[in-house]
PDB file of C-alpha atoms in Angstrom:
ATOM      1  CA  UNK Z   1      -4.294 -58.048 -14.283  1.00 95.00           C
ATOM      2  CA  UNK Z   2      -7.521 -56.037 -14.297  1.00 98.00           C
ATOM      3  CA  UNK Z   3      -9.872 -54.981 -11.488  1.00 98.00           C
ATOM      4  CA  UNK Z   4     -13.259 -53.693 -12.635  1.00 98.00           C
ATOM      5  CA  UNK Z   5     -15.410 -51.071 -10.939  1.00 98.00           C
ATOM      6  CA  UNK Z   6     -18.311 -53.512 -10.617  1.00 98.00           C
ATOM      7  CA  UNK Z   7     -20.359 -52.890  -7.476  1.00 97.00           C
ATOM      8  CA  UNK Z   8     -18.825 -55.886  -5.699  1.00 98.00           C
ATOM      9  CA  UNK Z   9     -15.437 -54.181  -5.947  1.00 98.00           C
ATOM     10  CA  UNK Z  10     -16.574 -50.755  -4.683  1.00 98.00           C
ATOM     11  CA  UNK Z  11     -16.399 -49.443  -1.121  1.00 98.00           C
ATOM     12  CA  UNK Z  12     -16.916 -46.137   0.682  1.00 98.00           C
ATOM     13  CA  UNK Z  13     -14.502 -46.397   3.597  1.00 98.00           C
ATOM     14  CA  UNK Z  14     -10.975 -47.619   4.233  1.00 98.00           C
ATOM     15  CA  UNK Z  15     -11.220 -50.347   6.850  1.00 98.00           C
ATOM     16  CA  UNK Z  16      -9.167 -53.258   8.188  1.00 98.00           C
ATOM     17  CA  UNK Z  17     -12.415 -55.251   8.165  1.00 97.00           C
ATOM     18  CA  UNK Z  18     -12.859 -55.146   4.382  1.00 98.00           C
ATOM     19  CA  UNK Z  19     -12.085 -58.370   2.555  1.00 98.00           C
ATOM     20  CA  UNK Z  20      -9.681 -58.004  -0.387  1.00 98.00           C
ATOM     21  CA  UNK Z  21     -11.222 -58.404  -3.851  1.00 98.00           C
ATOM     22  CA  UNK Z  22      -7.827 -59.170  -5.428  1.00 98.00           C
ATOM     23  CA  UNK Z  23      -4.346 -60.193  -4.280  1.00 98.00           C
ATOM     24  CA  UNK Z  24      -1.135 -59.289  -6.075  1.00 98.00           C
ATOM     25  CA  UNK Z  25       2.535 -59.932  -5.371  1.00 98.00           C
ATOM     26  CA  UNK Z  26       5.175 -57.271  -4.954  1.00 98.00           C
ATOM     27  CA  UNK Z  27       6.285 -56.046  -8.371  1.00 98.00           C
ATOM     28  CA  UNK Z  28       3.051 -56.895 -10.152  1.00 98.00           C
ATOM     29  CA  UNK Z  29       1.149 -54.460 -12.371  1.00 98.00           C
ATOM     30  CA  UNK Z  30      -2.633 -54.078 -12.257  1.00 98.00           C
ATOM     31  CA  UNK Z  31      -5.141 -51.875 -14.078  1.00 98.00           C
ATOM     32  CA  UNK Z  32      -7.883 -50.561 -11.793  1.00 98.00           C
ATOM     33  CA  UNK Z  33     -11.153 -49.234 -13.175  1.00 98.00           C
ATOM     34  CA  UNK Z  34     -12.550 -46.311 -11.166  1.00 98.00           C
ATOM     35  CA  UNK Z  35     -15.804 -44.363 -10.993  1.00 98.00           C
ATOM     36  CA  UNK Z  36     -16.200 -40.584 -10.883  1.00 98.00           C
ATOM     37  CA  UNK Z  37     -16.580 -38.929  -7.482  1.00 97.00           C
ATOM     38  CA  UNK Z  38     -20.366 -38.582  -7.789  1.00 96.00           C
ATOM     39  CA  UNK Z  39     -20.784 -42.257  -8.719  1.00 97.00           C
ATOM     40  CA  UNK Z  40     -22.690 -41.130 -11.801  1.00 95.00           C
ATOM     41  CA  UNK Z  41     -25.219 -39.122  -9.775  1.00 95.00           C
ATOM     42  CA  UNK Z  42     -24.306 -35.560 -10.776  1.00 91.00           C
ATOM     43  CA  UNK Z  43     -24.924 -34.820 -14.440  1.00 92.00           C
ATOM     44  CA  UNK Z  44     -26.230 -31.749 -16.309  1.00 92.00           C
ATOM     45  CA  UNK Z  45     -30.014 -31.620 -16.235  1.00 85.00           C
ATOM     46  CA  UNK Z  46     -30.457 -34.183 -13.453  1.00 85.00           C
ATOM     47  CA  UNK Z  47     -32.210 -32.967 -10.323  1.00 79.00           C
ATOM     48  CA  UNK Z  48     -32.876 -36.137  -8.314  1.00 82.00           C
ATOM     49  CA  UNK Z  49     -31.785 -36.446  -4.693  1.00 86.00           C
ATOM     50  CA  UNK Z  50     -28.115 -37.363  -4.214  1.00 87.00           C
ATOM     51  CA  UNK Z  51     -27.271 -40.421  -2.137  1.00 93.00           C
ATOM     52  CA  UNK Z  52     -24.468 -38.866  -0.091  1.00 91.00           C
ATOM     53  CA  UNK Z  53     -23.377 -42.283   1.160  1.00 94.00           C
ATOM     54  CA  UNK Z  54     -22.550 -43.309  -2.422  1.00 96.00           C
ATOM     55  CA  UNK Z  55     -20.252 -40.381  -3.157  1.00 96.00           C
ATOM     56  CA  UNK Z  56     -16.500 -40.918  -3.531  1.00 98.00           C
ATOM     57  CA  UNK Z  57     -16.442 -44.624  -4.421  1.00 98.00           C
ATOM     58  CA  UNK Z  58     -13.098 -46.429  -4.343  1.00 98.00           C
ATOM     59  CA  UNK Z  59     -12.193 -49.651  -6.130  1.00 98.00           C
ATOM     60  CA  UNK Z  60     -10.580 -52.385  -4.045  1.00 97.00           C
ATOM     61  CA  UNK Z  61      -9.175 -53.296  -1.680  1.00 98.00           C
ATOM     62  CA  UNK Z  62      -6.191 -55.095  -3.200  1.00 98.00           C
ATOM     63  CA  UNK Z  63      -4.085 -57.216  -0.860  1.00 98.00           C
ATOM     64  CA  UNK Z  64      -0.327 -57.254  -1.409  1.00 98.00           C
ATOM     65  CA  UNK Z  65       1.166 -60.656  -0.609  1.00 98.00           C
ATOM     66  CA  UNK Z  66       3.325 -60.704   2.556  1.00 97.00           C
ATOM     67  CA  UNK Z  67       2.758 -56.998   3.304  1.00 98.00           C
ATOM     68  CA  UNK Z  68       2.866 -56.399   7.065  1.00 98.00           C
ATOM     69  CA  UNK Z  69       2.569 -53.404   9.403  1.00 97.00           C
ATOM     70  CA  UNK Z  70       5.829 -51.453   9.329  1.00 97.00           C
ATOM     71  CA  UNK Z  71       6.430 -52.176   5.649  1.00 98.00           C
ATOM     72  CA  UNK Z  72       6.113 -49.533   2.959  1.00 98.00           C
ATOM     73  CA  UNK Z  73       4.511 -49.658  -0.488  1.00 98.00           C
ATOM     74  CA  UNK Z  74       5.705 -47.793  -3.555  1.00 98.00           C
ATOM     75  CA  UNK Z  75       2.941 -47.355  -6.121  1.00 98.00           C
ATOM     76  CA  UNK Z  76       4.174 -46.287  -9.550  1.00 98.00           C
ATOM     77  CA  UNK Z  77       1.471 -44.734 -11.730  1.00 98.00           C
ATOM     78  CA  UNK Z  78       2.090 -46.256 -15.152  1.00 98.00           C
ATOM     79  CA  UNK Z  79      -0.851 -44.603 -16.899  1.00 98.00           C
ATOM     80  CA  UNK Z  80      -4.257 -42.969 -16.409  1.00 98.00           C
ATOM     81  CA  UNK Z  81      -6.776 -43.609 -19.183  1.00 97.00           C
ATOM     82  CA  UNK Z  82      -9.759 -41.240 -19.065  1.00 97.00           C
ATOM     83  CA  UNK Z  83     -13.373 -41.639 -20.160  1.00 97.00           C
ATOM     84  CA  UNK Z  84     -14.482 -39.291 -22.987  1.00 96.00           C
ATOM     85  CA  UNK Z  85     -16.561 -37.014 -20.697  1.00 96.00           C
ATOM     86  CA  UNK Z  86     -15.906 -35.517 -17.277  1.00 97.00           C
ATOM     87  CA  UNK Z  87     -17.933 -33.299 -14.956  1.00 96.00           C
ATOM     88  CA  UNK Z  88     -17.465 -30.469 -12.460  1.00 95.00           C
ATOM     89  CA  UNK Z  89     -20.126 -29.152 -10.110  1.00 92.00           C
ATOM     90  CA  UNK Z  90     -21.158 -26.767  -7.392  1.00 90.00           C
ATOM     91  CA  UNK Z  91     -23.512 -27.897  -4.642  1.00 84.00           C
ATOM     92  CA  UNK Z  92     -24.448 -26.557  -1.206  1.00 82.00           C
ATOM     93  CA  UNK Z  93     -21.893 -27.228   1.512  1.00 81.00           C
ATOM     94  CA  UNK Z  94     -19.081 -28.102  -0.887  1.00 87.00           C
ATOM     95  CA  UNK Z  95     -15.940 -26.024  -1.389  1.00 87.00           C
ATOM     96  CA  UNK Z  96     -14.592 -22.795   0.085  1.00 86.00           C
ATOM     97  CA  UNK Z  97     -17.134 -20.473  -1.512  1.00 75.00           C
ATOM     98  CA  UNK Z  98     -20.659 -20.938  -0.208  1.00 62.00           C
ATOM     99  CA  UNK Z  99     -22.433 -22.425  -3.201  1.00 58.00           C
ATOM    100  CA  UNK Z 100     -25.735 -21.566  -1.544  1.00 62.00           C
ATOM    101  CA  UNK Z 101     -25.171 -18.268  -3.354  1.00 60.00           C
ATOM    102  CA  UNK Z 102     -25.644 -20.120  -6.645  1.00 63.00           C
ATOM    103  CA  UNK Z 103     -28.765 -22.103  -5.767  1.00 66.00           C
ATOM    104  CA  UNK Z 104     -29.137 -25.868  -5.405  1.00 76.00           C
ATOM    105  CA  UNK Z 105     -26.497 -27.277  -7.752  1.00 84.00           C
ATOM    106  CA  UNK Z 106     -24.722 -26.508 -10.996  1.00 89.00           C
ATOM    107  CA  UNK Z 107     -23.015 -29.105 -13.199  1.00 92.00           C
ATOM    108  CA  UNK Z 108     -20.773 -28.639 -16.237  1.00 94.00           C
ATOM    109  CA  UNK Z 109     -19.746 -31.379 -18.669  1.00 95.00           C
ATOM    110  CA  UNK Z 110     -16.339 -31.409 -20.396  1.00 95.00           C
ATOM    111  CA  UNK Z 111     -15.263 -33.282 -23.502  1.00 93.00           C
ATOM    112  CA  UNK Z 112     -11.999 -35.082 -22.853  1.00 94.00           C
ATOM    113  CA  UNK Z 113     -10.185 -36.023 -26.028  1.00 86.00           C
ATOM    114  CA  UNK Z 114      -6.645 -37.328 -25.869  1.00 76.00           C
ATOM    115  CA  UNK Z 115      -4.074 -34.566 -25.626  1.00 76.00           C
ATOM    116  CA  UNK Z 116      -6.367 -31.718 -26.711  1.00 85.00           C
ATOM    117  CA  UNK Z 117      -6.689 -28.816 -24.264  1.00 89.00           C
ATOM    118  CA  UNK Z 118      -9.757 -28.395 -22.086  1.00 91.00           C
ATOM    119  CA  UNK Z 119     -11.965 -25.395 -22.824  1.00 89.00           C
ATOM    120  CA  UNK Z 120     -13.333 -23.484 -19.821  1.00 92.00           C
ATOM    121  CA  UNK Z 121     -15.742 -20.567 -19.526  1.00 90.00           C
ATOM    122  CA  UNK Z 122     -14.367 -17.160 -20.451  1.00 91.00           C
ATOM    123  CA  UNK Z 123     -12.150 -18.523 -23.218  1.00 90.00           C
ATOM    124  CA  UNK Z 124      -9.714 -20.176 -20.813  1.00 92.00           C
ATOM    125  CA  UNK Z 125      -7.910 -23.280 -22.046  1.00 93.00           C
ATOM    126  CA  UNK Z 126      -5.802 -25.657 -19.958  1.00 91.00           C
ATOM    127  CA  UNK Z 127      -3.990 -28.899 -20.731  1.00 93.00           C
ATOM    128  CA  UNK Z 128      -5.247 -32.238 -19.478  1.00 94.00           C
ATOM    129  CA  UNK Z 129      -3.671 -33.044 -16.125  1.00 95.00           C
ATOM    130  CA  UNK Z 130      -4.890 -36.505 -15.106  1.00 97.00           C
ATOM    131  CA  UNK Z 131      -4.395 -37.387 -11.450  1.00 98.00           C
ATOM    132  CA  UNK Z 132      -5.751 -39.815  -8.857  1.00 98.00           C
ATOM    133  CA  UNK Z 133      -7.669 -38.139  -6.017  1.00 98.00           C
ATOM    134  CA  UNK Z 134      -8.241 -41.104  -3.690  1.00 98.00           C
ATOM    135  CA  UNK Z 135      -5.499 -43.668  -3.187  1.00 98.00           C
ATOM    136  CA  UNK Z 136      -4.600 -45.335   0.059  1.00 98.00           C
ATOM    137  CA  UNK Z 137      -4.157 -48.398   2.209  1.00 98.00           C
ATOM    138  CA  UNK Z 138      -6.232 -49.454   5.194  1.00 98.00           C
ATOM    139  CA  UNK Z 139      -5.603 -47.623   8.465  1.00 98.00           C
ATOM    140  CA  UNK Z 140      -6.036 -49.529  11.726  1.00 97.00           C
ATOM    141  CA  UNK Z 141      -9.540 -48.060  12.182  1.00 97.00           C
ATOM    142  CA  UNK Z 142     -12.296 -47.108   9.742  1.00 97.00           C
ATOM    143  CA  UNK Z 143     -11.792 -43.935   7.681  1.00 96.00           C
ATOM    144  CA  UNK Z 144     -14.392 -42.460   5.323  1.00 97.00           C
ATOM    145  CA  UNK Z 145     -13.206 -42.238   1.703  1.00 98.00           C
ATOM    146  CA  UNK Z 146     -13.665 -38.477   2.033  1.00 96.00           C
ATOM    147  CA  UNK Z 147     -10.876 -38.149   4.582  1.00 97.00           C
ATOM    148  CA  UNK Z 148      -7.122 -37.968   3.996  1.00 98.00           C
ATOM    149  CA  UNK Z 149      -4.559 -39.220   6.505  1.00 97.00           C
ATOM    150  CA  UNK Z 150      -1.352 -41.145   7.121  1.00 97.00           C
ATOM    151  CA  UNK Z 151      -2.861 -44.009   5.115  1.00 98.00           C
ATOM    152  CA  UNK Z 152      -3.366 -41.795   2.058  1.00 98.00           C
ATOM    153  CA  UNK Z 153      -7.065 -41.640   1.182  1.00 98.00           C
ATOM    154  CA  UNK Z 154      -8.596 -38.499  -0.321  1.00 98.00           C
ATOM    155  CA  UNK Z 155      -5.313 -36.621  -0.738  1.00 98.00           C
ATOM    156  CA  UNK Z 156      -6.342 -34.801  -3.928  1.00 98.00           C
ATOM    157  CA  UNK Z 157      -2.710 -34.036  -4.750  1.00 98.00           C
ATOM    158  CA  UNK Z 158      -2.007 -33.165  -8.377  1.00 98.00           C
ATOM    159  CA  UNK Z 159       1.331 -35.004  -8.224  1.00 98.00           C
ATOM    160  CA  UNK Z 160      -0.375 -38.407  -7.889  1.00 98.00           C
ATOM    161  CA  UNK Z 161      -0.044 -38.602 -11.643  1.00 98.00           C
ATOM    162  CA  UNK Z 162       1.388 -40.679 -14.465  1.00 98.00           C
ATOM    163  CA  UNK Z 163       5.113 -41.225 -14.177  1.00 98.00           C
ATOM    164  CA  UNK Z 164       5.233 -40.518 -10.443  1.00 98.00           C
ATOM    165  CA  UNK Z 165       5.446 -42.833  -7.428  1.00 98.00           C
ATOM    166  CA  UNK Z 166       3.338 -42.620  -4.272  1.00 98.00           C
ATOM    167  CA  UNK Z 167       4.861 -44.177  -1.151  1.00 98.00           C
ATOM    168  CA  UNK Z 168       2.583 -45.256   1.709  1.00 98.00           C
ATOM    169  CA  UNK Z 169       3.185 -46.920   5.093  1.00 98.00           C
ATOM    170  CA  UNK Z 170       1.493 -50.293   5.662  1.00 98.00           C
ATOM    171  CA  UNK Z 171      -0.756 -50.425   8.735  1.00 98.00           C
ATOM    172  CA  UNK Z 172      -2.501 -53.818   8.425  1.00 98.00           C
ATOM    173  CA  UNK Z 173      -1.669 -57.230   7.000  1.00 98.00           C
ATOM    174  CA  UNK Z 174      -1.967 -57.196   3.204  1.00 98.00           C
ATOM    175  CA  UNK Z 175      -1.986 -53.375   3.137  1.00 98.00           C
ATOM    176  CA  UNK Z 176      -5.454 -53.334   1.441  1.00 98.00           C
ATOM    177  CA  UNK Z 177      -4.853 -50.789  -1.325  1.00 98.00           C
ATOM    178  CA  UNK Z 178      -7.745 -48.956  -3.028  1.00 98.00           C
ATOM    179  CA  UNK Z 179      -8.145 -46.036  -5.413  1.00 98.00           C
ATOM    180  CA  UNK Z 180     -10.726 -43.817  -7.094  1.00 98.00           C
ATOM    181  CA  UNK Z 181     -11.789 -40.186  -7.642  1.00 98.00           C
ATOM    182  CA  UNK Z 182      -9.713 -39.562 -10.780  1.00 98.00           C
ATOM    183  CA  UNK Z 183      -9.622 -36.042 -12.253  1.00 98.00           C
ATOM    184  CA  UNK Z 184      -8.899 -35.016 -15.830  1.00 97.00           C
ATOM    185  CA  UNK Z 185      -7.617 -31.754 -14.339  1.00 97.00           C
ATOM    186  CA  UNK Z 186      -7.721 -30.041 -10.956  1.00 97.00           C
ATOM    187  CA  UNK Z 187      -6.332 -26.838  -9.515  1.00 96.00           C
ATOM    188  CA  UNK Z 188      -4.322 -27.030  -6.293  1.00 96.00           C
ATOM    189  CA  UNK Z 189      -6.645 -26.480  -3.344  1.00 95.00           C
ATOM    190  CA  UNK Z 190      -9.675 -27.817  -5.292  1.00 95.00           C
ATOM    191  CA  UNK Z 191     -11.510 -24.728  -4.031  1.00 94.00           C
ATOM    192  CA  UNK Z 192     -14.990 -25.521  -5.452  1.00 92.00           C
ATOM    193  CA  UNK Z 193     -14.795 -29.066  -4.105  1.00 93.00           C
ATOM    194  CA  UNK Z 194     -14.248 -30.709  -7.489  1.00 95.00           C
ATOM    195  CA  UNK Z 195     -11.857 -30.969 -10.375  1.00 97.00           C
ATOM    196  CA  UNK Z 196     -13.060 -32.494 -13.633  1.00 97.00           C
ATOM    197  CA  UNK Z 197     -14.417 -35.704 -12.119  1.00 98.00           C
ATOM    198  CA  UNK Z 198     -14.239 -38.660 -14.470  1.00 98.00           C
ATOM    199  CA  UNK Z 199     -14.362 -42.442 -14.854  1.00 98.00           C
ATOM    200  CA  UNK Z 200     -10.941 -43.880 -15.586  1.00 98.00           C
ATOM    201  CA  UNK Z 201      -8.607 -46.845 -15.743  1.00 98.00           C
ATOM    202  CA  UNK Z 202      -5.423 -46.465 -13.702  1.00 98.00           C
ATOM    203  CA  UNK Z 203      -2.480 -48.807 -14.248  1.00 98.00           C
ATOM    204  CA  UNK Z 204      -0.126 -49.138 -11.288  1.00 98.00           C
ATOM    205  CA  UNK Z 205       2.898 -51.218 -10.324  1.00 98.00           C
ATOM    206  CA  UNK Z 206       3.158 -51.944  -6.605  1.00 98.00           C
ATOM    207  CA  UNK Z 207       6.351 -52.796  -4.731  1.00 98.00           C
ATOM    208  CA  UNK Z 208       6.604 -53.919  -1.105  1.00 98.00           C
ATOM    209  CA  UNK Z 209       9.538 -52.601   0.946  1.00 98.00           C
ATOM    210  CA  UNK Z 210       9.962 -54.671   4.148  1.00 97.00           C
ATOM    211  CA  UNK Z 211      10.227 -52.588   7.327  1.00 94.00           C
ATOM    212  CA  UNK Z 212      10.333 -49.368   5.333  1.00 93.00           C
ATOM    213  CA  UNK Z 213       9.753 -47.267   8.447  1.00 89.00           C
ATOM    214  CA  UNK Z 214       7.696 -44.698   6.523  1.00 95.00           C
ATOM    215  CA  UNK Z 215       5.789 -42.158   8.630  1.00 94.00           C
ATOM    216  CA  UNK Z 216       3.338 -40.836   6.045  1.00 97.00           C
ATOM    217  CA  UNK Z 217       2.629 -40.415   2.327  1.00 98.00           C
ATOM    218  CA  UNK Z 218       5.495 -39.367   0.058  1.00 98.00           C
ATOM    219  CA  UNK Z 219       5.427 -38.618  -3.666  1.00 98.00           C
ATOM    220  CA  UNK Z 220       8.528 -39.098  -5.780  1.00 98.00           C
ATOM    221  CA  UNK Z 221       8.711 -37.526  -9.248  1.00 97.00           C
ATOM    222  CA  UNK Z 222      11.584 -37.238 -11.742  1.00 95.00           C
ATOM    223  CA  UNK Z 223      12.441 -33.822 -10.283  1.00 95.00           C
ATOM    224  CA  UNK Z 224      11.337 -33.706  -6.633  1.00 97.00           C
ATOM    225  CA  UNK Z 225      10.185 -35.497  -3.480  1.00 98.00           C
ATOM    226  CA  UNK Z 226       7.043 -34.273  -1.688  1.00 98.00           C
ATOM    227  CA  UNK Z 227       6.087 -35.098   1.905  1.00 98.00           C
ATOM    228  CA  UNK Z 228       2.308 -35.023   2.449  1.00 98.00           C
ATOM    229  CA  UNK Z 229       0.446 -34.325   5.670  1.00 98.00           C
ATOM    230  CA  UNK Z 230      -3.230 -33.855   6.480  1.00 98.00           C
ATOM    231  CA  UNK Z 231      -4.953 -32.239   9.444  1.00 97.00           C
ATOM    232  CA  UNK Z 232      -7.565 -29.699  10.554  1.00 97.00           C
ATOM    233  CA  UNK Z 233      -5.166 -26.739  10.430  1.00 97.00           C
ATOM    234  CA  UNK Z 234      -3.075 -25.729   7.400  1.00 97.00           C
ATOM    235  CA  UNK Z 235      -0.174 -24.328   9.417  1.00 97.00           C
ATOM    236  CA  UNK Z 236       0.068 -27.377  11.690  1.00 98.00           C
ATOM    237  CA  UNK Z 237      -0.139 -29.761   8.728  1.00 98.00           C
ATOM    238  CA  UNK Z 238       2.610 -27.848   6.920  1.00 98.00           C
ATOM    239  CA  UNK Z 239       4.776 -27.877  10.043  1.00 98.00           C
ATOM    240  CA  UNK Z 240       4.423 -31.675  10.186  1.00 98.00           C
ATOM    241  CA  UNK Z 241       5.281 -32.029   6.481  1.00 98.00           C
ATOM    242  CA  UNK Z 242       8.321 -29.775   6.888  1.00 98.00           C
ATOM    243  CA  UNK Z 243       9.495 -31.709   9.966  1.00 98.00           C
ATOM    244  CA  UNK Z 244       9.344 -34.971   8.025  1.00 98.00           C
ATOM    245  CA  UNK Z 245      11.183 -33.455   5.062  1.00 98.00           C
ATOM    246  CA  UNK Z 246      13.939 -32.029   7.286  1.00 98.00           C
ATOM    247  CA  UNK Z 247      14.410 -35.287   9.208  1.00 97.00           C
ATOM    248  CA  UNK Z 248      14.599 -37.274   5.978  1.00 97.00           C
ATOM    249  CA  UNK Z 249      17.062 -34.838   4.392  1.00 96.00           C
ATOM    250  CA  UNK Z 250      19.319 -34.820   7.459  1.00 97.00           C
ATOM    251  CA  UNK Z 251      19.337 -38.623   7.700  1.00 95.00           C
ATOM    252  CA  UNK Z 252      19.850 -39.441   4.042  1.00 93.00           C
ATOM    253  CA  UNK Z 253      22.328 -36.646   3.256  1.00 94.00           C
ATOM    254  CA  UNK Z 254      24.221 -37.022   6.533  1.00 96.00           C
ATOM    255  CA  UNK Z 255      23.833 -33.382   7.564  1.00 97.00           C
ATOM    256  CA  UNK Z 256      22.500 -31.717  10.701  1.00 98.00           C
ATOM    257  CA  UNK Z 257      18.836 -30.809  11.015  1.00 97.00           C
ATOM    258  CA  UNK Z 258      19.926 -27.142  11.217  1.00 98.00           C
ATOM    259  CA  UNK Z 259      21.614 -27.400   7.815  1.00 98.00           C
ATOM    260  CA  UNK Z 260      18.682 -29.413   6.468  1.00 97.00           C
ATOM    261  CA  UNK Z 261      16.237 -26.726   7.611  1.00 98.00           C
ATOM    262  CA  UNK Z 262      18.215 -23.998   5.845  1.00 98.00           C
ATOM    263  CA  UNK Z 263      18.399 -26.145   2.706  1.00 97.00           C
ATOM    264  CA  UNK Z 264      14.635 -26.740   2.853  1.00 97.00           C
ATOM    265  CA  UNK Z 265      13.906 -23.029   3.253  1.00 98.00           C
ATOM    266  CA  UNK Z 266      16.109 -22.126   0.276  1.00 98.00           C
ATOM    267  CA  UNK Z 267      15.223 -24.937  -2.114  1.00 97.00           C
ATOM    268  CA  UNK Z 268      11.875 -26.368  -0.970  1.00 97.00           C
ATOM    269  CA  UNK Z 269       8.273 -25.428  -1.656  1.00 98.00           C
ATOM    270  CA  UNK Z 270       5.278 -25.435   0.704  1.00 98.00           C
ATOM    271  CA  UNK Z 271       2.120 -26.240  -1.264  1.00 98.00           C
ATOM    272  CA  UNK Z 272      -1.568 -26.792  -0.576  1.00 98.00           C
ATOM    273  CA  UNK Z 273      -3.085 -29.898  -2.160  1.00 98.00           C
ATOM    274  CA  UNK Z 274      -6.704 -29.566  -1.041  1.00 97.00           C
ATOM    275  CA  UNK Z 275      -8.758 -27.482   1.378  1.00 95.00           C
ATOM    276  CA  UNK Z 276     -12.159 -29.164   1.041  1.00 94.00           C
ATOM    277  CA  UNK Z 277     -12.042 -32.730   2.404  1.00 93.00           C
ATOM    278  CA  UNK Z 278     -12.640 -31.995   6.078  1.00 91.00           C
ATOM    279  CA  UNK Z 279      -8.957 -32.142   6.993  1.00 96.00           C
ATOM    280  CA  UNK Z 280      -6.701 -30.218   4.595  1.00 97.00           C
ATOM    281  CA  UNK Z 281      -3.766 -31.848   2.780  1.00 98.00           C
ATOM    282  CA  UNK Z 282      -0.458 -30.068   2.177  1.00 98.00           C
ATOM    283  CA  UNK Z 283       2.931 -31.024   0.824  1.00 98.00           C
ATOM    284  CA  UNK Z 284       6.463 -29.863   1.425  1.00 98.00           C
ATOM    285  CA  UNK Z 285       8.645 -30.657  -1.548  1.00 98.00           C
ATOM    286  CA  UNK Z 286      12.409 -30.884  -1.944  1.00 98.00           C
ATOM    287  CA  UNK Z 287      14.360 -30.942  -5.222  1.00 97.00           C
ATOM    288  CA  UNK Z 288      15.471 -34.529  -4.558  1.00 94.00           C
ATOM    289  CA  UNK Z 289      15.079 -36.825  -7.563  1.00 87.00           C
ATOM    290  CA  UNK Z 290      15.222 -40.221  -5.892  1.00 85.00           C
ATOM    291  CA  UNK Z 291      13.415 -41.167  -2.698  1.00 93.00           C
ATOM    292  CA  UNK Z 292      14.290 -44.125  -0.496  1.00 88.00           C
ATOM    293  CA  UNK Z 293      12.762 -45.047   2.868  1.00 85.00           C
TER     294      UNK Z 293
END
């Protein structure tokens, strides 16, 4: 199955009032075409006014047959196929460093070619690190695509990548899954406000887990499990992520929360995903290779 990024399939908020543009059954695989975060507006040499309301487009929503509130979805990222050119930019009001110091805007283009490293200013080279910035289900009320939350959304977590599984709680009938904002590479924190923003095709396999009882986004990789939280304050968000990790570890390993807390402190990692999307997103990760609700 294939879902294009035609305008009829694009939206700018997660909402229970959006009509699905596709329906799939649990276990089905679909390839979703996505647009870059600027929606093609920010390119080297272009100076026209930006339509802010058209930034951060997401493709969807996709309804999952029989998905109901209280269920969970596991979304396995089969592959991320990138366009040949990506872009990074500075513009006023975006990122941690006041880009007003640099003038109006500054855009760099990057050639993206298979497995070849990316070349940055100053002779720096880094490997490609494709990841999905925006991926989520509908919350019970409208959420801008810019915002992260319990529904997912603009998490900008580098671990939402090929070979990994994102778990999300279902809040509305059909779940209404959407994605966009792919990066060819991005540093944790996304401090300028962008990674290498790029058009892409993302292939995912979605499973429904009835009454999964999930209380927020979780990422499962071959080597770890990461509990994601978003909020206005980094410390409070990390406390919430740690609390979820400890409760899960105690329940699934049949140990006390005191022992789980010590285990988390010794073996876990507190990480910042992004600091630039209004609310911050953090993760607390445990070296647990298989996650179950």
